Structures are given as structure tokens and as C-alpha cells.
Amino acid sequence: MRTNSPFKHHQHSQCIQQALRNAESLCKKNGFRLTRVRKRVLELIWKSHQALGAYAILEQLGLEGVKPAPPTVYRALDFLLEAGLIHRLNSLNAYTGCSHPKDDHHGSYFLICQHCRNVAEIHDTGIDQQISSLAHRENFAVSEQALELSGTCQNCQGSAHA
Amino acid sequence: MRTNSPFKHHQHSQCIQQALRNAESLCKKNGFRLTRVRKRVLELIWKSHQALGAYAILEQLGLEGVKPAPPTVYRALDFLLEAGLIHRLNSLNAYTGCSHPKDDHHGSYFLICQHCRNVAEIHDTGIDQQISSLAHRENFAVSEQALELSGTCQNCQGSAHA
DNA sequence: GTCACAACTGTTATATTATAACATTACGTG
DNA sequence: CACGTAATGTTATAATATAACAGTTGTGAC
């Protein structure tokens, strides 16, 4: 049940639907409350494969009714982060949907295209292993890891704006 | 000429001196101007192995004379970043001295202790290789990479505040 | 059902990090 | 030393994020 690569043509509505189904079932299973705001924020984040800033989400919410204050959005983001439904990209101060919400036992790595701004979430056991061997070597107990690779995706290479 | 590990006991004054010497020679070689502010900011960053925020640097500068406005510090930081003399840690919004300013052909990885706040810069060809193989597999041209591992260093493991 | 509690959301204010725009000063070169 | 460029000073403000407290809603116990 992997989601599609943002760098390949796909029916994106499937990504959104899949993400919402995953969220529903995960929340049901764990007794989390996927409230209206939280669900809407998750939908907005999944509207594309581009990472979305908190204030961009606020803008969007403003377009469809009364614009909430920042804490509303940040609280929804905190919930979604803790539930493992989204990731924060530190290099962008922005948020992206988690495409593998099931398996939480290894790290997520991100490819961020600087041209089309799409973000791909990658899992890679080779890197996992190198990181854990590095940590072991240095006697370092890792609790959070963030690997963000910025550059140019396959579609944007060689194209006019590359 | 590797600098000392922040997680091992060492004469830290050596780190500072070494960093300043490296900076001087790099700037001389490339015709960069290591001005008073820039040098002072670099020294402050090297004062410890903890990452320093821009406004913390401002505070320090304020203690030793007239407190400059934010752009002064940010411009110095930009210079030092471009010269490769410091790194920015996205997960902390803070800056740390580069301990390997000579070799720029591979990536830097960071171990960030959440207890003592020290930061170690690591180079690791195993991870380098896995990253480039990943990028190749995904047809992604990497231009920037950031790997930040947060956790507990060897000293802080098992100690009271861990 | 309704009471009580906890979880969630609203609201106001403000903290923190960073940059834009323009004025002034310092620096090296001819 | 005059000139141009690079660096710094200054003022204002943008962008991101959180604190603190008030109000509302949803849920389980009874």
C-alpha cells in the first residue's frame, strides 16, 4: 500500500483518499480523535506533494470560512505529527503527508525538488543500517533523525526551469 | 587536523584557536575578508560545541559593547556559511562551527545531544555512498544534504539528567 | 439523560527567527 | 587621494511559532 511517487504521473486523488483512510483507521485503532480541523488540515497537506507551511494552511482555511488563529493550525499539526500522519521538513519549515504511516520502525528520508517543490518520502534500509552503525560506533543513542536531500528531481532535470 | 570530539574531554581552547587559524588561512587563500564582526561571530560560535542561535550571538555581542541589530549577525552568519566555516542546524535554528573546513567533497552529518546540547560533526563514507546510491536510483540530483541525528551522547547516557 | 471531567478549540497577545530597504562607513586599487 | 565596491549600521517588518487563559464539545459514569 505504498503511495505514489510525486515524481511520477499518478491519480493524485487516490493519494488523498488513501491518506484519509489510513488516518481514519489509525485513529480508530488508537482511540485518537480525528476532529474536523485535524482532518481538514491533513487534507490540505495532502492536496499536493509539496510541503505546506503552517501559514499557508491558515490561508486555505480562511478561504473556506472563518480564518482561525495560528494556534488552531499548530495544534492540529502537532496532533498529526504525534500520530505519525505527517512529517515536518526542517529545511523548509513546512509539513508533508506521511506516505507510510503503518511502519514506524525505521527512518524516513526526503527528496525535495527545488524546482517543482515536490517532496518524496523514501525508506531505505541501506541508509538505516549505516546510520545505526554510525550511532553504535559513536555510542550515540538516536531518538530523532532527519535526512533531507534537496536538489532536482528527474522531471525537472534538463527542463527549462532547471 | 581533525578537531576534537565534543563528547570527549579535551582542551577546548585548542578547538577555538584551530578554527580561527583555519578561517584566517582559508580567507587569505580565497581573498575573503575576515572582518572584525565575522571573526567575532565565529569565535562566539566556537566558544563551545553547542549550537548557537543568531539572537544568542546578538546577546553576546551586546555584552561586549554596542549591541548590533539582527542583520549584522545574519550577514556574518551568511558569510561564514558560504565560506564553509560554519553549518546551520535546521532542527535547532542554530549554528555550529565546521570542524573540517578543508574537505568539501562529502557530506557532514550531525549528532545532537538533547541533554548536554553538544553537537558533533561526523563524516562517514558509508552514509555518503548509501545516499548517492539512493539518489542515483531515484534519478535525483542532490545539491544540499542535511542529516541531523538527535539523541543522547555517551556521556549523558545513564547520568542523572538523561 | 445529565453531571463531571477531559479533550479540544477559540482568542489575544507575544516570542522567536529572519529579511527588506536604504543610509553610512571602511577598504583596496589605480 | 579619489573612486567604486564591499561591509556595516539602522529602521522597519515579515515569517514562523507558542504562552496563557477562556469557552466549548464530546464521552463515560451514574
Short mmCIF file of C-alpha atoms (C1' of nucleotides) in Angstrom, two decimals:
data_model
loop_
_atom_site.label_atom_id
_atom_site.label_comp_id
_atom_site.label_asym_id
_atom_site.label_seq_id
_atom_site.Cartn_x
_atom_site.Cartn_y
_atom_site.Cartn_z
CA MET A 1 0.00 0.00 0.00
CA ARG A 2 2.80 2.43 -0.82
CA THR A 3 1.63 5.77 -2.05
CA ASN A 4 2.63 7.02 -5.45
CA SER A 5 5.87 8.79 -6.11
CA PRO A 6 5.30 12.50 -6.52
CA PHE A 7 7.79 12.42 -9.34
CA LYS A 8 5.73 10.02 -11.42
CA HIS A 9 2.43 10.75 -13.04
CA HIS A 10 -0.44 9.42 -10.99
CA GLN A 11 -4.04 9.93 -9.99
CA HIS A 12 -3.40 12.16 -7.06
CA SER A 13 -6.94 11.86 -5.74
CA GLN A 14 -6.00 8.32 -4.83
CA CYS A 15 -3.21 9.60 -2.61
CA ILE A 16 -5.60 11.88 -0.77
CA GLN A 17 -8.21 9.20 -0.30
CA GLN A 18 -5.66 6.67 0.81
CA ALA A 19 -4.18 9.11 3.29
CA LEU A 20 -7.58 9.86 4.77
CA ARG A 21 -8.46 6.18 5.02
CA ASN A 22 -5.14 5.49 6.73
CA ALA A 23 -5.76 8.33 9.14
CA GLU A 24 -9.27 7.18 9.97
CA SER A 25 -8.20 3.63 10.68
CA LEU A 26 -5.12 4.61 12.64
CA CYS A 27 -7.14 6.96 14.83
CA LYS A 28 -9.88 4.44 15.32
CA LYS A 29 -7.35 1.82 16.32
CA ASN A 30 -5.59 4.07 18.82
CA GLY A 31 -8.54 5.98 20.16
CA PHE A 32 -7.33 9.29 18.71
CA ARG A 33 -9.91 11.84 17.72
CA LEU A 34 -9.65 12.87 14.11
CA THR A 35 -11.67 16.04 14.50
CA ARG A 36 -12.93 18.34 11.79
CA VAL A 37 -9.95 20.72 11.92
CA ARG A 38 -7.41 17.95 12.06
CA LYS A 39 -8.93 16.13 9.15
CA ARG A 40 -9.17 19.31 7.11
CA VAL A 41 -5.54 20.17 7.79
CA LEU A 42 -4.48 16.70 6.77
CA GLU A 43 -6.50 17.01 3.55
CA LEU A 44 -4.91 20.35 2.76
CA ILE A 45 -1.44 18.94 3.30
CA TRP A 46 -2.26 16.06 1.00
CA LYS A 47 -3.69 18.34 -1.65
CA SER A 48 -0.33 18.11 -3.34
CA HIS A 49 3.05 16.54 -2.81
CA GLN A 50 4.51 19.91 -2.00
CA ALA A 51 5.24 20.71 1.60
CA LEU A 52 2.86 23.22 3.09
CA GLY A 53 3.71 25.89 5.65
CA ALA A 54 1.53 26.48 8.68
CA TYR A 55 0.50 29.91 7.49
CA ALA A 56 -0.32 28.62 4.02
CA ILE A 57 -2.68 26.18 5.71
CA LEU A 58 -4.18 29.06 7.64
CA GLU A 59 -4.78 30.95 4.39
CA GLN A 60 -6.54 27.96 2.88
CA LEU A 61 -8.74 27.53 5.92
CA GLY A 62 -9.55 31.22 5.68
CA LEU A 63 -10.84 30.74 2.13
CA GLU A 64 -13.44 28.28 3.27
CA GLY A 65 -14.94 30.08 6.23
CA VAL A 66 -13.67 31.94 9.23
CA LYS A 67 -9.91 32.11 9.37
CA PRO A 68 -8.67 30.56 12.59
CA ALA A 69 -5.76 31.86 14.63
CA PRO A 70 -2.32 30.24 14.36
CA PRO A 71 -2.63 28.03 17.45
CA THR A 72 -5.53 26.16 15.87
CA VAL A 73 -3.37 25.09 12.98
CA TYR A 74 -0.30 24.41 15.06
CA ARG A 75 -2.30 22.22 17.40
CA ALA A 76 -3.67 20.23 14.50
CA LEU A 77 -0.15 19.90 13.12
CA ASP A 78 1.16 18.73 16.50
CA PHE A 79 -1.53 16.11 16.67
CA LEU A 80 -0.83 14.86 13.15
CA LEU A 81 2.90 14.80 13.82
CA GLU A 82 2.47 12.81 17.01
CA ALA A 83 0.11 10.42 15.30
CA GLY A 84 2.75 9.91 12.62
CA LEU A 85 0.43 11.12 9.88
CA ILE A 86 2.63 13.95 8.70
CA HIS A 87 6.28 14.96 8.80
CA ARG A 88 7.91 18.29 9.37
CA LEU A 89 10.63 19.32 6.94
CA ASN A 90 13.06 21.39 8.95
CA SER A 91 14.80 22.83 5.95
CA LEU A 92 11.51 24.28 4.70
CA ASN A 93 9.60 24.97 7.91
CA ALA A 94 6.82 23.06 6.23
CA TYR A 95 4.79 19.92 6.54
CA THR A 96 4.18 16.97 4.27
CA GLY A 97 1.95 13.94 4.47
CA CYS A 98 3.47 10.71 5.70
CA SER A 99 3.18 8.14 2.96
CA HIS A 100 3.97 5.12 5.11
CA PRO A 101 2.01 5.63 8.30
CA LYS A 102 1.98 1.95 9.13
CA ASP A 103 5.59 1.06 9.69
CA ASP A 104 7.24 3.25 12.24
CA HIS A 105 10.27 1.15 12.94
CA HIS A 106 12.63 2.85 10.54
CA GLY A 107 13.53 6.31 9.35
CA SER A 108 12.06 8.44 6.63
CA TYR A 109 14.28 10.28 4.22
CA PHE A 110 13.17 13.10 1.98
CA LEU A 111 13.97 14.15 -1.55
CA ILE A 112 12.98 17.77 -2.02
CA CYS A 113 12.93 19.13 -5.55
CA GLN A 114 13.91 22.78 -5.54
CA HIS A 115 12.16 23.37 -8.87
CA CYS A 116 8.77 21.71 -8.66
CA ARG A 117 8.85 21.74 -4.86
CA ASN A 118 7.52 18.22 -4.66
CA VAL A 119 8.73 16.06 -1.81
CA ALA A 120 9.25 12.32 -1.91
CA GLU A 121 9.43 10.27 1.24
CA ILE A 122 11.88 7.43 0.93
CA HIS A 123 12.64 4.48 3.12
CA ASP A 124 15.97 2.84 2.66
CA THR A 125 17.38 0.03 4.72
CA GLY A 126 20.90 0.68 3.44
CA ILE A 127 20.88 4.12 4.99
CA ASP A 128 19.12 2.81 8.08
CA GLN A 129 21.97 0.40 8.60
CA GLN A 130 24.70 2.93 8.03
CA ILE A 131 23.09 5.30 10.47
CA SER A 132 22.69 2.72 13.17
CA SER A 133 26.24 1.52 12.68
CA LEU A 134 27.46 5.10 12.92
CA ALA A 135 25.46 5.68 16.08
CA HIS A 136 26.77 2.47 17.58
CA ARG A 137 30.33 3.42 16.74
CA GLU A 138 29.92 6.77 18.44
CA ASN A 139 27.95 5.41 21.39
CA PHE A 140 25.12 7.70 20.50
CA ALA A 141 21.51 6.78 21.24
CA VAL A 142 19.46 8.24 18.41
CA SER A 143 15.92 9.32 19.19
CA GLU A 144 15.12 11.51 16.21
CA GLN A 145 16.56 11.51 12.75
CA ALA A 146 16.09 13.85 9.84
CA LEU A 147 17.66 13.40 6.45
CA GLU A 148 16.62 15.93 3.85
CA LEU A 149 18.12 15.93 0.39
CA SER A 150 17.42 18.98 -1.72
CA GLY A 151 18.07 19.06 -5.42
CA THR A 152 16.46 18.36 -8.75
CA CYS A 153 14.04 15.54 -9.44
CA GLN A 154 14.06 13.50 -12.61
CA ASN A 155 11.29 15.53 -14.24
CA CYS A 156 12.93 18.86 -13.64
CA GLN A 157 16.35 17.82 -14.87
CA GLY A 158 17.01 19.22 -18.32
CA SER A 159 13.76 21.13 -18.43
CA ALA A 160 13.76 24.87 -18.98
CA HIS A 161 13.50 25.93 -15.39
CA ALA A 162 16.12 23.51 -14.11
CA MET B 1 43.95 18.00 11.71
CA ARG B 2 40.55 16.79 12.88
CA THR B 3 39.09 18.79 15.72
CA ASN B 4 38.28 17.11 18.98
CA SER B 5 35.05 15.30 19.61
CA PRO B 6 32.77 17.40 21.80
CA PHE B 7 31.87 14.23 23.62
CA LYS B 8 35.41 13.59 24.77
CA HIS B 9 37.33 15.61 27.25
CA HIS B 10 39.71 18.00 25.53
CA GLN B 11 41.41 21.35 25.75
CA HIS B 12 38.72 23.35 24.09
CA SER B 13 40.90 26.40 23.63
CA GLN B 14 42.71 24.37 21.01
CA CYS B 15 39.49 23.97 19.06
CA ILE B 16 38.93 27.71 19.05
CA GLN B 17 42.46 28.51 18.03
CA GLN B 18 42.45 25.88 15.35
CA ALA B 19 39.16 27.15 13.97
CA LEU B 20 40.45 30.70 13.82
CA ARG B 21 43.66 29.65 12.12
CA ASN B 22 41.69 27.65 9.58
CA ALA B 23 39.46 30.62 8.94
CA GLU B 24 42.36 33.01 8.51
CA SER B 25 44.13 30.80 6.05
CA LEU B 26 41.01 29.93 4.10
CA CYS B 27 40.09 33.59 3.76
CA LYS B 28 43.60 34.59 2.81
CA LYS B 29 43.68 31.89 0.16
CA ASN B 30 40.36 32.87 -1.34
CA GLY B 31 40.54 36.62 -0.93
CA PHE B 32 37.64 36.70 1.53
CA ARG B 33 37.62 39.40 4.15
CA LEU B 34 37.50 38.05 7.67
CA THR B 35 36.34 41.28 9.24
CA ARG B 36 36.06 42.10 12.90
CA VAL B 37 32.37 41.15 13.20
CA ARG B 38 32.77 37.98 11.21
CA LYS B 39 35.72 36.84 13.23
CA ARG B 40 33.97 37.67 16.49
CA VAL B 41 30.86 35.73 15.46
CA LEU B 42 32.99 32.76 14.51
CA GLU B 43 34.75 32.90 17.86
CA LEU B 44 31.46 33.04 19.72
CA ILE B 45 30.16 30.04 17.82
CA TRP B 46 33.31 28.16 18.66
CA LYS B 47 33.16 29.12 22.30
CA SER B 48 31.53 25.76 22.89
CA HIS B 49 30.41 22.75 20.94
CA GLN B 50 26.82 23.73 21.45
CA ALA B 51 24.97 25.23 18.55
CA LEU B 52 24.30 28.93 18.96
CA GLY B 53 21.23 30.80 17.77
CA ALA B 54 21.51 34.10 15.94
CA TYR B 55 19.90 36.02 18.78
CA ALA B 56 22.14 34.38 21.35
CA ILE B 57 25.07 35.67 19.35
CA LEU B 58 23.49 39.11 19.35
CA GLU B 59 23.21 38.97 23.14
CA GLN B 60 26.87 38.07 23.47
CA LEU B 61 27.92 40.88 21.18
CA GLY B 62 25.78 43.20 23.27
CA LEU B 63 27.74 42.26 26.38
CA GLU B 64 30.96 43.48 24.88
CA GLY B 65 29.94 46.82 23.50
CA VAL B 66 27.10 48.22 21.48
CA LYS B 67 24.54 45.61 20.57
CA PRO B 68 24.18 45.43 16.83
CA ALA B 69 20.90 44.88 15.01
CA PRO B 70 19.96 41.42 13.70
CA PRO B 71 21.09 41.98 10.10
CA THR B 72 24.66 42.45 11.26
CA VAL B 73 24.73 38.99 12.75
CA TYR B 74 22.80 37.35 9.94
CA ARG B 75 25.17 38.82 7.40
CA ALA B 76 28.15 37.49 9.29
CA LEU B 77 26.46 34.10 9.51
CA ASP B 78 25.74 34.12 5.79
CA PHE B 79 29.34 34.87 5.07
CA LEU B 80 30.60 32.12 7.34
CA LEU B 81 28.12 29.64 5.88
CA GLU B 82 29.16 30.44 2.34
CA ALA B 83 32.80 30.21 3.26
CA GLY B 84 32.09 26.79 4.72
CA LEU B 85 33.29 27.82 8.16
CA ILE B 86 30.06 27.05 9.96
CA HIS B 87 26.96 24.91 9.49
CA ARG B 88 23.34 25.64 10.15
CA LEU B 89 21.38 23.04 12.08
CA ASN B 90 17.86 23.19 10.73
CA SER B 91 16.35 21.27 13.58
CA LEU B 92 17.64 23.85 16.07
CA ASN B 93 17.65 27.06 14.06
CA ALA B 94 21.20 27.39 15.27
CA TYR B 95 24.74 27.45 14.05
CA THR B 96 27.82 25.38 14.79
CA GLY B 97 31.43 25.62 13.74
CA CYS B 98 32.58 23.44 10.88
CA SER B 99 35.24 21.13 12.12
CA HIS B 100 36.51 20.01 8.73
CA PRO B 101 36.69 23.16 6.66
CA LYS B 102 39.22 21.76 4.27
CA ASP B 103 37.47 18.89 2.56
CA ASP B 104 34.22 19.92 0.99
CA HIS B 105 33.67 16.97 -1.27
CA HIS B 106 31.45 15.00 1.04
CA GLY B 107 28.59 15.49 3.42
CA SER B 108 28.55 16.42 7.06
CA TYR B 109 26.31 14.60 9.48
CA PHE B 110 25.44 15.78 12.94
CA LEU B 111 24.94 14.11 16.29
CA ILE B 112 23.00 16.44 18.55
CA CYS B 113 22.82 15.54 22.23
CA GLN B 114 19.50 16.65 23.67
CA HIS B 115 20.91 16.70 27.19
CA CYS B 116 24.26 18.47 27.05
CA ARG B 117 23.34 20.16 23.75
CA ASN B 118 26.74 19.46 22.28
CA VAL B 119 26.93 18.80 18.57
CA ALA B 120 29.38 16.51 16.83
CA GLU B 121 30.07 16.79 13.15
CA ILE B 122 30.67 13.44 11.56
CA HIS B 123 31.87 12.40 8.17
CA ASP B 124 31.06 8.90 7.04
CA THR B 125 31.77 7.40 3.68
CA GLY B 126 29.33 4.57 4.28
CA ILE B 127 26.46 7.01 4.52
CA ASP B 128 27.85 9.06 1.65
CA GLN B 129 27.70 6.00 -0.53
CA GLN B 130 24.22 4.98 0.51
CA ILE B 131 22.95 8.47 -0.16
CA SER B 132 24.49 8.70 -3.56
CA SER B 133 23.22 5.28 -4.47
CA LEU B 134 19.76 6.25 -3.32
CA ALA B 135 19.90 9.45 -5.33
CA HIS B 136 21.08 7.58 -8.38
CA ARG B 137 18.31 5.02 -8.03
CA GLU B 138 15.71 7.78 -7.87
CA ASN B 139 17.30 9.89 -10.58
CA PHE B 140 17.62 12.72 -8.15
CA ALA B 141 20.43 15.26 -8.40
CA VAL B 142 21.31 16.23 -4.85
CA SER B 143 22.60 19.71 -4.25
CA GLU B 144 22.17 20.04 -0.50
CA GLN B 145 22.03 17.43 2.16
CA ALA B 146 21.27 17.60 5.84
CA LEU B 147 21.36 14.68 8.22
CA GLU B 148 20.73 15.51 11.85
CA LEU B 149 20.55 12.83 14.50
CA SER B 150 19.21 13.90 17.86
CA GLY B 151 19.55 11.77 20.93
CA THR B 152 21.84 11.10 23.84
CA CYS B 153 25.60 11.15 23.70
CA GLN B 154 27.79 8.67 25.51
CA ASN B 155 28.43 10.97 28.45
CA CYS B 156 24.79 11.71 29.08
CA GLN B 157 23.64 8.12 28.91
CA GLY B 158 22.93 6.79 32.35
CA SER B 159 23.67 10.08 34.02
CA ALA B 160 21.08 11.73 36.24
CA HIS B 161 19.67 14.13 33.71
CA ALA B 162 19.44 11.56 30.90
"C1'" DG C 1 -30.37 11.97 30.47
"C1'" DT C 2 -27.26 14.69 32.99
"C1'" DC C 3 -23.29 15.55 35.54
"C1'" DA C 4 -18.46 15.97 35.67
"C1'" DC C 5 -14.24 15.67 33.56
"C1'" DA C 6 -11.06 15.76 29.96
"C1'" DA C 7 -10.06 16.92 25.42
"C1'" DC C 8 -10.44 20.14 22.01
"C1'" DT C 9 -10.90 24.81 20.07
"C1'" DG C 10 -11.11 29.94 20.30
"C1'" DT C 11 -8.82 34.25 21.32
"C1'" DT C 12 -5.44 37.58 22.47
"C1'" DA C 13 -1.05 38.63 22.95
"C1'" DT C 14 3.64 37.92 22.21
"C1'" DA C 15 8.05 35.30 21.46
"C1'" DT C 16 11.46 33.84 18.15
"C1'" DT C 17 13.80 33.74 13.84
"C1'" DA C 18 14.84 36.17 9.70
"C1'" DT C 19 14.90 39.69 5.90
"C1'" DA C 20 13.90 44.10 3.06
"C1'" DA C 21 15.33 48.58 2.08
"C1'" DC C 22 18.08 52.29 2.35
"C1'" DA C 23 21.90 55.17 4.66
"C1'" DT C 24 26.63 55.31 6.04
"C1'" DT C 25 31.31 53.84 6.63
"C1'" DA C 26 35.63 51.39 5.55
"C1'" DC C 27 38.75 49.33 2.25
"C1'" DG C 28 41.65 48.34 -1.56
"C1'" DT C 29 43.03 49.77 -6.17
"C1'" DG C 30 44.53 52.73 -9.63
"C1'" DC D 1 43.56 60.68 -2.70
"C1'" DA D 2 39.58 59.71 -5.37
"C1'" DC D 3 36.75 56.26 -6.75
"C1'" DG D 4 33.96 52.19 -6.56
"C1'" DT D 5 32.78 48.20 -4.12
"C1'" DA D 6 32.14 45.69 -0.16
"C1'" DA D 7 30.78 45.80 4.52
"C1'" DT D 8 28.16 47.60 8.25
"C1'" DG D 9 24.53 50.47 10.51
"C1'" DT D 10 19.62 51.45 11.07
"C1'" DT D 11 14.76 51.12 10.88
"C1'" DA D 12 11.05 48.62 9.98
"C1'" DT D 13 8.72 44.49 9.23
"C1'" DA D 14 7.98 39.60 7.61
"C1'" DA D 15 7.51 34.74 8.77
"C1'" DT D 16 7.20 31.11 11.99
"C1'" DA D 17 5.71 29.58 16.46
"C1'" DT D 18 3.97 29.49 21.34
"C1'" DA D 19 2.01 31.04 26.07
"C1'" DA D 20 -1.91 31.74 28.69
"C1'" DC D 21 -6.45 31.67 29.61
"C1'" DA D 22 -11.46 31.31 28.26
"C1'" DG D 23 -15.03 28.77 26.17
"C1'" DT D 24 -16.97 24.63 24.02
"C1'" DT D 25 -17.72 19.88 22.98
"C1'" DG D 26 -17.64 15.09 23.49
"C1'" DT D 27 -17.55 10.96 26.48
"C1'" DG D 28 -18.10 7.92 30.22
"C1'" DA D 29 -20.15 7.19 34.95
"C1'" DC D 30 -24.04 7.08 37.26
#
